[in-house]
Coordinates of C-alpha atoms in Angstrom, one line a residue:
M1 CA -35.5 -50.6 -9.7
K2 CA -32.4 -49.6 -12.5
K3 CA -32.9 -46.6 -14.1
D4 CA -32.5 -46.3 -18.0
K5 CA -29.0 -44.6 -18.5
K6 CA -28.8 -42.2 -21.7
P7 CA -25.7 -42.1 -22.8
D8 CA -23.2 -39.4 -23.1
N9 CA -23.6 -38.4 -26.0
V10 CA -28.1 -37.1 -25.1
V11 CA -27.9 -34.1 -23.3
F12 CA -31.1 -35.1 -21.3
N13 CA -33.3 -33.2 -17.9
E14 CA -34.1 -35.6 -15.6
D15 CA -36.6 -33.5 -13.7
T16 CA -38.4 -32.7 -16.8
Q17 CA -38.1 -35.6 -18.3
E18 CA -37.2 -33.2 -21.7
Y19 CA -33.8 -32.9 -24.8
H20 CA -32.1 -29.8 -24.5
G21 CA -29.2 -30.3 -26.6
K22 CA -31.0 -28.1 -28.9
L23 CA -30.2 -25.1 -26.1
S24 CA -27.3 -25.9 -25.2
P25 CA -24.6 -23.4 -25.8
F26 CA -22.2 -25.7 -27.3
A27 CA -22.1 -28.6 -29.7
T28 CA -23.1 -31.7 -27.8
G29 CA -23.8 -33.9 -31.4
V30 CA -21.8 -37.1 -31.7
S31 CA -20.1 -35.5 -34.8
A32 CA -19.5 -32.1 -33.5
P33 CA -16.1 -31.3 -33.2
K34 CA -14.3 -31.5 -30.0
I35 CA -13.9 -28.4 -27.0
T36 CA -10.4 -28.0 -26.2
P37 CA -10.3 -25.1 -23.5
P38 CA -7.9 -22.2 -25.1
D39 CA -3.9 -22.4 -23.6
V40 CA -4.0 -19.3 -21.0
T41 CA -0.6 -20.0 -19.7
S42 CA 1.4 -16.8 -21.0
W43 CA -2.2 -14.8 -20.4
K44 CA -1.5 -15.4 -16.9
N45 CA 2.2 -15.8 -16.5
T46 CA 2.2 -11.9 -18.4
H47 CA -0.4 -10.5 -15.7
I48 CA 1.1 -12.4 -12.7
V49 CA 4.4 -10.2 -13.3
S50 CA 1.8 -7.3 -13.4
A51 CA 0.0 -7.9 -10.7
N52 CA 3.5 -8.5 -8.9
N53 CA 4.7 -5.3 -9.5
Q54 CA 1.4 -3.1 -8.9
F55 CA 2.5 -5.2 -5.5
K56 CA 6.2 -4.0 -5.5
A57 CA 5.2 -0.7 -6.2
E58 CA 1.8 -0.5 -3.6
Y59 CA 4.0 -1.6 -0.8
E60 CA 7.0 0.0 -1.8
A61 CA 5.4 3.6 -0.9
L62 CA 4.0 2.2 2.1
Q63 CA 6.6 1.0 3.1
A64 CA 7.9 4.9 2.5
S65 CA 5.3 6.9 3.8
Y66 CA 5.5 4.7 7.1
K67 CA 9.4 5.8 6.9
K68 CA 8.6 9.2 6.9
L69 CA 5.7 9.1 8.8
M70 CA 8.6 7.1 12.1
D71 CA 11.0 10.0 10.7
N72 CA 8.2 12.6 11.6
F73 CA 7.6 10.9 14.4
E74 CA 11.4 10.8 16.4
Y75 CA 11.4 14.6 15.5
N76 CA 8.5 15.6 16.4
N77 CA 9.7 13.5 20.2
L78 CA 13.1 15.0 19.8
V79 CA 12.0 18.3 19.8
Y80 CA 9.1 18.3 22.4
S81 CA 11.8 16.6 24.9
A82 CA 13.5 19.7 24.7
K83 CA 14.2 22.6 27.3
F84 CA 12.1 25.5 26.2
S85 CA 11.4 28.3 27.3
F86 CA 8.9 29.9 25.0
E87 CA 5.6 29.3 23.7
P88 CA 6.5 28.0 20.2
I89 CA 4.6 29.5 17.4
V90 CA 3.5 28.5 14.2
G91 CA 4.3 28.3 11.0
K92 CA 7.9 30.3 12.5
E93 CA 11.6 28.5 12.4
Y94 CA 13.2 27.1 15.7
H95 CA 16.5 25.2 16.0
L96 CA 17.5 22.4 18.2
Y97 CA 21.1 22.3 19.4
K98 CA 22.7 19.8 21.4
A99 CA 23.7 21.2 24.6
K100 CA 27.5 20.5 26.7
D101 CA 25.8 18.1 29.3
E102 CA 23.7 15.7 26.1
S103 CA 20.6 17.8 26.6
T104 CA 18.7 19.1 23.9
F105 CA 17.4 22.7 23.4
L106 CA 15.2 24.6 21.0
S107 CA 16.0 28.5 20.0
L108 CA 14.9 31.1 18.3
I109 CA 18.9 31.4 17.5
L110 CA 20.4 30.1 13.7
P111 CA 23.1 28.4 13.5
Q112 CA 25.7 31.5 11.8
E113 CA 24.6 33.4 15.2
C114 CA 26.1 30.5 17.6
N115 CA 28.4 27.9 18.2
F116 CA 26.3 25.4 19.8
N117 CA 26.2 22.1 18.0
H118 CA 23.3 22.8 16.2
V119 CA 21.0 19.2 15.4
G120 CA 18.6 20.8 13.2
S121 CA 15.8 23.5 12.3
F122 CA 12.4 23.0 12.9
R123 CA 8.5 24.5 12.3
L124 CA 5.6 24.2 14.2
T125 CA 2.7 23.4 11.7
S126 CA -0.9 23.9 12.4
D127 CA -1.4 20.1 13.5
K128 CA 1.1 22.0 16.1
T129 CA 4.0 18.5 14.8
W130 CA 7.1 20.2 14.0
D131 CA 8.5 20.1 10.3
K132 CA 12.2 19.7 9.6
I133 CA 12.8 22.6 7.2
K134 CA 16.7 21.8 7.9

């Protein structure tokens, strides 16, 4: 048996067998004004640029943080692979030099007081990592 189809302008609930036109948040009559969605293209474009700038800034900050972390890792690796015959004290300044045989050694002697090939100056932190200070 064929169901009676209601016209498109009639809001009828098939389950409850009731008309719901008055409950609709928008006009449902034939003479109601046409519903046109607003043009949000310019809003989207503006906010896409803003969001992309935000992501780019975060990415660049992460990139800088990663570079700093890798530099610290390389410095720590360089200092810990150097020769030294003393136990470094936290907070003290030490100087890394390159010997004639291209090996590195850690010393308390200031670069002005000797004529070794100075690589850099470092300070041991409380978490046992080395911070480059010069």
